[in-house]
Amino acid sequence: MANNSKEVVLKGIPASPGICHGFAMLFAQINIDIPVYDISEDGISIEKERFEKAIIATREEIIQIRDQVSNSLGKDEALIFDAHLMVLEDNALITETIQHLEQNKQNVEYSFNVVVERYINFFKTIEDEYLRERVSDIKDVSRRVLNNLVGAIKNGGQSTQHSRIIVSEDITPSQAVGFDKNNLLGFITDSGGATSHFVIMSRSLKIPAVVGLHNATEKIKPNDYLLIDGYEGLVFINPTTETIKEYDQIANKHLEIERTFQEELVEKTETLDGQSIELMANIESSNDISESVQNSFDGIGLFRTESIYLKKNGMPSEEEQFEEYTSVAKNTNGKPVIIRTLDIGGDKLINGVHDDSFLGLRAIRFCLENLTIFKTQLRAILRASVFGDIRIMYPMISGTEELDKANYIFNEVKEELLSEKIAFNPDIQVGAMIELPSAVSIIDLLAKKVDFFSVGTNDLIQYLMAVDRMDDRVSHLYQPTHPAVLRSLKTIFEQSESNQKPVCVCGEMAGDPIYAALLIGLGARSLSASISRLPEIKHYIRLMNLGELKELINELMTLDQAEPIEQKLIAFLEKLKH
Ligand code: PEP
Ligand code: MG
């Protein structure tokens, strides 16, 4: 609650709209994210129990690895793991952790880390090389223990009693899928941009988020009371009672507005001058499908399948995937469901897949190098295709060779299913994402090889402008209204039309009313966005006049900078409100 400390306001990037207030849960970045929080007297025994379980789990892990290494490489190579077991069972490490926990009443992973750091610093000063080398053993073992402790929290074993606002340098998508939503109020990060994947996830979960704050983890202390304004990108540390009251009122107003958007869901999605616009939903799992998707929208424009892999932190079986895709197909009333094949890499990493570059072995590139994984997914999608209007889409297509290879594998999988007499839809539509500048340049060539396109503006802007979508230091250069973006989008819509290929926009631009107006004015007739954003987009589409919008776009195409283009679009939208 508001206390006597002074209110401090931080400004970052508004990433996921909404307002929330509550206590901070800080994740210090010490190789892995370690939360720091106070515990009560009663909580001490719970923490000790967690510690014991983590030690047992770590012991089992090390023994398993030791036996594997011993079998594959030999006994000598496995000796190192005996040394690790000795570190783990070191009495001093365990008793000092318990002592710190009891005396300071801080959570066990933090207490353990304090002790481990002390030991590491001590060993580093020792002359004896053999002992100095023990530092890496301690680091390795402590990382395992911490992973077991922190992993348990992130997988729902939260030991704090209150819902919290997560404060961290960064949050990866695999961490985001692990958080227990019931204990989560909001996200605050030092780094990241408005299209980081964890941000997209928080938007679809309606969890307020502010990112790109640079040094929030230094300014915010464990257990500080915080307020997040996800609309404006503000974070209040120790907000006053007045600030909290004011924001509770703002939150209520937003709720009221959202209610009016909901009432409009029964109406058609068309502009004032009668242009109908297709509105589809972006989903991450079958659980995202709500009644409004079934009744008020036009299907699933983007099913990001990565979450299935991230939740598992590995490769899901064909059967697991088949069940997930079938469930989506069955719950969408026969409307189209566009399933995107695995887009792993970049910021979406799975255990054992270590390419964190957006320019590296990501998406279709990864799949074409890992054919078993790719084929397993294609089989599951094809098998599910008999249960609805499932379509398939490849991410990150750069050219026709890549597309040919993907289609070749796809046809091979179809042949296999045919020979196994397994049913699938033989006319299943295949599409390519347009999210690389190279794909924009040769879109007419790609058009000959697919049934439809979908524009990934998140990556298109990143690759067109050479601005890492995760890097807060260059987020000012990530400009959806840059003239180069406008020209590329115009080319995409014109070329799709002249090549008679349907095109949808499924990047985050489609879920922001200002950019949705821009897209429609430029020629988009189909948009796909997070379900939480769709009612508002529908509301604004119903207020727009396409004729007026086209005139505005003609003017915008003559401007040479992003900022005036953005301002004119904001003014256009403001006028619609009155
Ligand atoms: C995009 O790039 O716009 C897109 C929809 O894909 P993702 O955000 O998952 O990269
Ligand atoms: Mg993309």
Coordinates of C-alpha atoms and ligand atoms in Angstrom, one line a residue, residues 195 197 200 302 304 306 340 343 348 362 433 435 455-460 469 506-508, ligand 1:
T195 CA 6.7 -6.3 -30.1
H197 CA 7.1 -11.9 -27.7
I200 CA 2.5 -10.0 -27.2
L302 CA -2.5 -16.6 -36.7
R304 CA 1.5 -19.1 -33.0
E306 CA 5.6 -22.0 -30.4
R340 CA 1.8 -21.2 -38.5
D343 CA 8.8 -20.0 -35.5
K348 CA 11.8 -17.8 -28.4
R362 CA 15.0 -19.1 -36.8
M433 CA 4.3 -14.9 -44.1
E435 CA 7.9 -10.4 -43.0
V455 CA 2.0 -9.8 -43.3
G456 CA 4.1 -10.0 -40.1
T457 CA 4.7 -6.3 -39.5
N458 CA 6.6 -7.0 -36.2
D459 CA 9.4 -8.6 -38.1
L460 CA 9.0 -6.6 -41.3
R469 CA 12.6 -5.6 -31.8
C506 CA -1.3 -10.4 -38.4
G507 CA 1.5 -8.3 -36.8
E508 CA 0.8 -6.0 -33.8
Ligands
PEP1 C1 5.2 -10.7 -37.0 O1 6.4 -10.8 -37.2 O2 4.5 -9.6 -37.2 C2 4.4 -11.8 -36.6 C3 3.1 -11.8 -36.6 O3 5.1 -12.9 -36.1 P1 5.9 -12.9 -34.7 O4 5.5 -11.7 -33.9 O5 5.4 -14.1 -34.0 O6 7.3 -12.9 -35.1

